[in-house]
Short mmCIF file of N, CA and C and ligand atoms in Angstrom, two decimals:
data_model
loop_
_atom_site.label_atom_id
_atom_site.label_comp_id
_atom_site.label_asym_id
_atom_site.label_seq_id
_atom_site.Cartn_x
_atom_site.Cartn_y
_atom_site.Cartn_z
N UNK I 1 8.34 2.18 6.65
CA UNK I 1 8.50 1.77 4.75
C UNK I 1 8.39 3.28 4.16
N UNK I 2 9.13 3.72 3.35
CA UNK I 2 9.02 4.45 2.17
C UNK I 2 7.73 4.87 1.75
N UNK I 3 6.75 6.01 1.47
CA UNK I 3 5.76 5.88 0.34
C UNK I 3 6.28 7.92 -0.67
N UNK I 4 5.28 7.14 -1.73
CA UNK I 4 5.57 8.34 -2.02
C UNK I 4 5.06 9.44 -1.50
N UNK I 5 3.94 9.20 -0.81
CA UNK I 5 3.21 10.20 -0.11
C UNK I 5 3.62 10.46 1.36
N UNK I 6 4.72 11.56 1.22
CA UNK I 6 5.00 12.17 2.13
C UNK I 6 4.52 13.06 3.04
N UNK I 7 3.55 14.03 2.70
CA UNK I 7 3.38 14.52 3.43
C UNK I 7 1.50 13.92 4.40
N UNK I 8 0.75 13.31 4.08
CA UNK I 8 -0.07 12.50 4.68
C UNK I 8 -0.50 11.43 4.41
N UNK I 9 -1.51 10.97 4.62
CA UNK I 9 -2.18 8.57 4.26
C UNK I 9 -1.13 8.72 3.24
N UNK I 10 -0.78 7.10 4.42
CA UNK I 10 0.46 6.62 3.25
C UNK I 10 0.26 5.96 2.31
N UNK I 11 -1.54 6.08 1.88
CA UNK I 11 -1.91 5.34 0.70
C UNK I 11 -2.09 6.41 -0.42
N UNK I 12 -3.06 7.41 0.47
CA UNK I 12 -3.94 8.35 -0.56
C UNK I 12 -3.36 9.85 -0.41
N UNK I 13 -2.76 10.50 0.84
CA UNK I 13 -2.45 11.40 1.36
C UNK I 13 -2.34 11.88 1.43
N UNK I 14 -4.13 11.96 2.11
CA UNK I 14 -4.96 12.86 2.79
C UNK I 14 -4.00 13.29 3.42
N UNK I 15 -3.89 14.70 3.65
CA UNK I 15 -3.53 15.67 5.34
C UNK I 15 -4.63 14.89 6.34
N UNK I 16 -5.50 15.25 6.11
CA UNK I 16 -6.72 14.73 7.76
C UNK I 16 -6.93 13.86 8.64
N UNK I 17 -7.14 14.02 9.52
CA UNK I 17 -7.37 12.16 10.17
C UNK I 17 -6.26 12.49 11.00
N UNK I 18 -5.98 11.49 11.57
CA UNK I 18 -5.10 10.78 12.11
C UNK I 18 -5.15 9.80 12.79
N UNK I 19 -4.62 8.58 12.44
CA UNK I 19 -5.26 7.54 12.10
C UNK I 19 -3.34 6.72 12.06
N UNK I 20 -3.14 5.95 12.80
CA UNK I 20 -0.95 5.70 13.17
C UNK I 20 -1.78 3.69 13.23
N UNK I 21 -1.14 2.83 12.27
CA UNK I 21 -1.07 2.05 12.74
C UNK I 21 0.30 1.12 12.50
N UNK I 22 0.52 -0.04 13.25
CA UNK I 22 1.69 -0.94 13.01
C UNK I 22 2.23 -1.37 12.35
N UNK I 23 3.01 -0.63 11.08
CA UNK I 23 2.85 -1.94 9.62
C UNK I 23 4.42 -2.12 9.37
N UNK I 24 5.02 -3.73 9.57
CA UNK I 24 6.13 -4.26 9.27
C UNK I 24 6.82 -3.27 10.22
N UNK I 25 6.04 -3.08 11.24
CA UNK I 25 7.05 -2.55 13.03
C UNK I 25 7.56 -1.24 13.12
N UNK I 26 6.80 -0.17 11.94
CA UNK I 26 7.10 0.97 11.95
C UNK I 26 5.65 1.90 11.57
N UNK I 27 5.63 2.68 13.35
CA UNK I 27 4.44 3.01 13.26
C UNK I 27 4.47 4.14 11.54
N UNK I 28 3.28 3.15 10.42
CA UNK I 28 3.00 4.88 9.78
C UNK I 28 1.07 5.36 10.46
N UNK I 29 1.43 6.58 9.16
CA UNK I 29 0.32 8.04 8.92
C UNK I 29 -0.67 7.39 8.48
N UNK I 30 -2.27 7.44 8.37
CA UNK I 30 -2.94 7.37 7.87
C UNK I 30 -4.39 7.84 7.99
N UNK I 31 -4.58 8.22 6.80
CA UNK I 31 -6.12 9.30 7.18
C UNK I 31 -7.03 8.22 7.86
N UNK I 32 -7.50 7.98 8.14
CA UNK I 32 -8.76 5.97 8.45
C UNK I 32 -8.24 4.75 8.66
N UNK I 33 -8.72 4.31 9.44
CA UNK I 33 -8.32 3.42 9.49
C UNK I 33 -8.79 2.08 7.92
N UNK I 34 -9.70 2.27 7.01
CA UNK I 34 -9.68 1.95 5.41
C UNK I 34 -8.26 2.05 5.10
N UNK I 35 -7.82 3.17 5.59
CA UNK I 35 -6.31 3.35 4.29
C UNK I 35 -5.65 3.02 5.20
N UNK I 36 -5.92 2.52 6.33
CA UNK I 36 -4.70 1.06 6.49
C UNK I 36 -5.18 0.20 6.50
N UNK I 37 -5.98 -0.35 6.43
CA UNK I 37 -6.75 -1.80 6.16
C UNK I 37 -6.20 -2.43 4.51
N UNK I 38 -6.32 -1.83 4.16
CA UNK I 38 -5.90 -1.60 2.21
C UNK I 38 -4.75 -1.29 2.33
N UNK I 39 -4.29 -1.15 2.68
CA UNK I 39 -2.68 -0.74 2.79
C UNK I 39 -1.50 -2.67 3.48
N UNK I 40 -2.28 -2.50 4.36
CA UNK I 40 -1.49 -4.31 5.27
C UNK I 40 -2.07 -5.36 4.27
N UNK I 41 -3.83 -4.88 3.59
CA UNK I 41 -3.65 -6.05 3.49
C UNK I 41 -2.77 -6.30 1.70
N UNK I 42 -2.85 -4.70 1.17
CA UNK I 42 -1.46 -4.86 0.08
C UNK I 42 0.12 -5.62 -0.05
N UNK I 43 0.65 -5.34 1.15
CA UNK I 43 1.42 -4.88 2.08
C UNK I 43 1.67 -7.08 1.79
N UNK I 44 1.25 -7.34 2.33
CA UNK I 44 0.31 -8.82 2.62
C UNK I 44 0.57 -9.69 1.34
N UNK I 45 -0.07 -8.50 0.62
CA UNK I 45 -0.23 -9.54 -1.71
C UNK I 45 0.69 -9.72 -1.92
N UNK I 46 0.95 -8.45 -1.78
CA UNK I 46 3.22 -8.04 -2.17
C UNK I 46 4.08 -9.20 -1.34
N UNK I 47 4.18 -9.36 -0.58
CA UNK I 47 4.96 -9.82 -0.29
C UNK I 47 5.08 -11.48 -0.18
N UNK I 48 3.25 -12.12 -0.37
CA UNK I 48 3.16 -12.79 -0.58
C UNK I 48 3.72 -13.48 -2.28
N UNK I 49 3.30 -12.28 -2.81
CA UNK I 49 3.80 -12.72 -4.21
C UNK I 49 5.51 -13.06 -4.57
N UNK I 50 6.19 -11.94 -4.23
CA UNK I 50 7.80 -11.69 -3.77
C UNK I 50 8.17 -12.78 -3.74
N UNK I 51 7.79 -13.25 -2.60
CA UNK I 51 8.55 -13.56 -1.88
C UNK I 51 10.01 -13.15 -0.61
N UNK I 52 9.12 -11.74 -0.52
CA UNK I 52 10.07 -11.04 -0.33
C UNK I 52 9.68 -10.57 1.87
N UNK I 53 10.78 -11.20 2.62
CA UNK I 53 10.80 -10.47 4.15
C UNK I 53 10.21 -9.13 4.30
N UNK I 54 10.65 -8.09 3.29
CA UNK I 54 10.18 -7.10 3.78
C UNK I 54 10.36 -5.84 2.44
N UNK I 55 9.64 -5.07 2.90
CA UNK I 55 10.04 -4.04 1.43
C UNK I 55 10.01 -2.46 2.30
N UNK I 56 11.12 -2.24 1.50
CA UNK I 56 11.46 -0.94 1.55
C UNK I 56 11.07 0.10 1.58
N UNK I 57 10.45 0.43 0.26
CA UNK I 57 10.24 1.62 0.03
C UNK I 57 8.11 1.30 -1.19
N UNK I 58 7.30 1.85 -1.17
CA UNK I 58 6.38 1.90 -2.24
C UNK I 58 5.52 3.06 -2.64
N UNK I 59 5.91 2.99 -3.98
CA UNK I 59 5.28 3.83 -4.58
C UNK I 59 3.63 3.58 -5.48
N UNK I 60 3.17 4.65 -4.99
CA UNK I 60 1.67 4.88 -5.95
C UNK I 60 1.49 5.97 -6.60
N UNK I 61 0.23 5.20 -7.60
CA UNK I 61 -0.30 6.29 -8.38
C UNK I 61 -1.93 5.29 -8.90
N UNK I 62 -1.98 6.90 -8.65
CA UNK I 62 -4.00 6.37 -8.93
C UNK I 62 -4.73 6.77 -7.43
N UNK I 63 -6.18 6.01 -7.87
CA UNK I 63 -7.00 6.10 -6.21
C UNK I 63 -7.57 5.51 -6.41
N UNK I 64 -8.64 5.69 -5.10
CA UNK I 64 -9.36 4.17 -4.77
C UNK I 64 -10.70 3.78 -6.31
N UNK I 65 -10.96 4.58 -6.39
CA UNK I 65 -11.93 4.28 -8.09
C UNK I 65 -11.38 3.72 -9.42
N UNK I 66 -9.73 3.74 -9.73
CA UNK I 66 -9.55 3.45 -10.93
C UNK I 66 -8.75 2.83 -10.62
N UNK I 67 -7.79 2.39 -9.30
CA UNK I 67 -6.88 1.61 -9.12
C UNK I 67 -6.08 1.74 -8.88
N UNK I 68 -4.72 1.63 -8.52
CA UNK I 68 -3.22 2.20 -8.44
C UNK I 68 -1.94 1.12 -9.09
N UNK I 69 -1.28 2.03 -9.88
CA UNK I 69 -0.32 0.88 -10.15
C UNK I 69 1.27 1.48 -9.05
N UNK I 70 1.65 0.28 -8.65
CA UNK I 70 2.44 0.78 -7.96
C UNK I 70 4.00 0.01 -8.48
N UNK I 71 4.72 0.53 -7.08
CA UNK I 71 5.93 0.07 -7.70
C UNK I 71 6.76 -0.02 -5.95
N UNK I 72 7.14 -1.42 -5.54
CA UNK I 72 7.56 -1.96 -4.40
C UNK I 72 9.49 -1.97 -4.94
N UNK I 73 9.85 -1.89 -3.85
CA UNK I 73 11.33 -2.33 -3.85
C UNK I 73 11.31 -2.76 -2.48
N UNK I 74 12.56 -3.63 -2.24
CA UNK I 74 12.93 -4.57 -0.82
C UNK I 74 14.36 -4.52 -1.12
N UNK I 75 15.67 -4.06 -1.37
CA UNK I 75 16.85 -4.07 -1.57
C UNK I 75 16.82 -3.67 -2.56
N UNK I 76 17.49 -4.42 -3.81
CA UNK I 76 17.34 -3.93 -4.93
C UNK I 76 16.67 -4.49 -6.17
N UNK I 77 15.72 -5.31 -4.78
CA UNK I 77 15.26 -5.83 -5.87
C UNK I 77 13.33 -4.89 -6.31
N UNK I 78 13.22 -5.08 -7.55
CA UNK I 78 11.60 -4.08 -7.76
C UNK I 78 10.49 -4.79 -7.90
N UNK I 79 9.50 -4.66 -7.83
CA UNK I 79 8.43 -5.75 -7.81
C UNK I 79 6.93 -4.38 -8.40
N UNK I 80 6.54 -4.67 -9.70
CA UNK I 80 5.44 -3.10 -10.37
C UNK I 80 3.99 -4.30 -10.09
N UNK I 81 3.46 -3.47 -9.67
CA UNK I 81 1.97 -4.19 -10.20
C UNK I 81 0.44 -3.56 -9.40
N UNK I 82 -0.43 -4.15 -9.72
CA UNK I 82 -2.00 -2.86 -9.68
C UNK I 82 -2.89 -3.67 -8.87
N UNK I 83 -3.02 -2.57 -8.01
CA UNK I 83 -4.50 -3.26 -7.15
C UNK I 83 -5.53 -2.45 -7.38
N UNK I 84 -7.03 -2.91 -6.84
CA UNK I 84 -7.38 -2.22 -6.15
C UNK I 84 -8.45 -3.09 -5.09
N UNK I 85 -9.31 -1.75 -4.00
CA UNK I 85 -9.58 -2.40 -2.89
C UNK I 85 -11.05 -2.18 -3.07
N UNK I 86 -11.58 -2.81 -2.11
CA UNK I 86 -13.09 -2.51 -2.14
C UNK I 86 -13.54 -1.55 -0.53
N UNK I 87 -14.32 -1.19 -0.02
CA UNK I 87 -14.37 0.24 0.66
C UNK I 87 -14.67 -0.53 1.68
N UNK I 88 -14.72 -1.32 2.26
CA UNK I 88 -13.75 -2.10 3.57
C UNK I 88 -12.83 -2.51 3.50
N UNK I 89 -11.44 -2.54 2.65
CA UNK I 89 -10.56 -2.57 2.69
C UNK I 89 -10.28 -3.59 1.90
N UNK I 90 -10.90 -5.40 1.84
CA UNK I 90 -10.22 -6.01 0.67
C UNK I 90 -9.93 -5.79 -0.31
N UNK I 91 -8.82 -6.52 -1.16
CA UNK I 91 -9.03 -6.20 -1.87
C UNK I 91 -9.67 -6.63 -3.32
N UNK I 92 -9.26 -6.62 -4.11
CA UNK I 92 -10.95 -7.08 -4.86
C UNK I 92 -9.93 -7.11 -6.80
N UNK I 93 -8.84 -6.45 -6.84
CA UNK I 93 -8.11 -6.94 -7.86
C UNK I 93 -6.36 -6.95 -8.12
N UNK I 94 -5.81 -8.01 -8.32
CA UNK I 94 -4.02 -7.75 -8.34
C UNK I 94 -3.27 -7.92 -8.79
N UNK I 95 -2.93 -7.18 -10.04
CA UNK I 95 -1.66 -8.02 -11.05
C UNK I 95 -0.71 -7.73 -11.24
N UNK I 96 0.16 -8.32 -11.32
CA UNK I 96 1.48 -8.13 -11.85
C UNK I 96 2.01 -7.19 -12.88
N UNK I 97 2.55 -6.58 -13.29
CA UNK I 97 2.68 -5.46 -14.71
C UNK I 97 4.12 -5.51 -14.98
ZN1 ZN Y 14 -6.37 8.22 3.42
#
């Protein structure tokens, strides 16, 4: 899965750390396990909301405290949403845009 954070962590783009987790059968880079938890939970909610069986890309804008406006794609389909997470990785708020 591609994200717009190409240099660093798939969620927050930080280049420190070095935590890998397999998400959707692909080894992805994160700065820490919390970012990996948040990303994984987000992917699960997007798949549940859309009914998609896979996600090709996610573009994320925002940060931890404000939340993130995102656009996910799967083939020809696009899904826009906003989400915020708790510091333990659980999703606090999720809404379609
Ligand atoms: Zn991160």
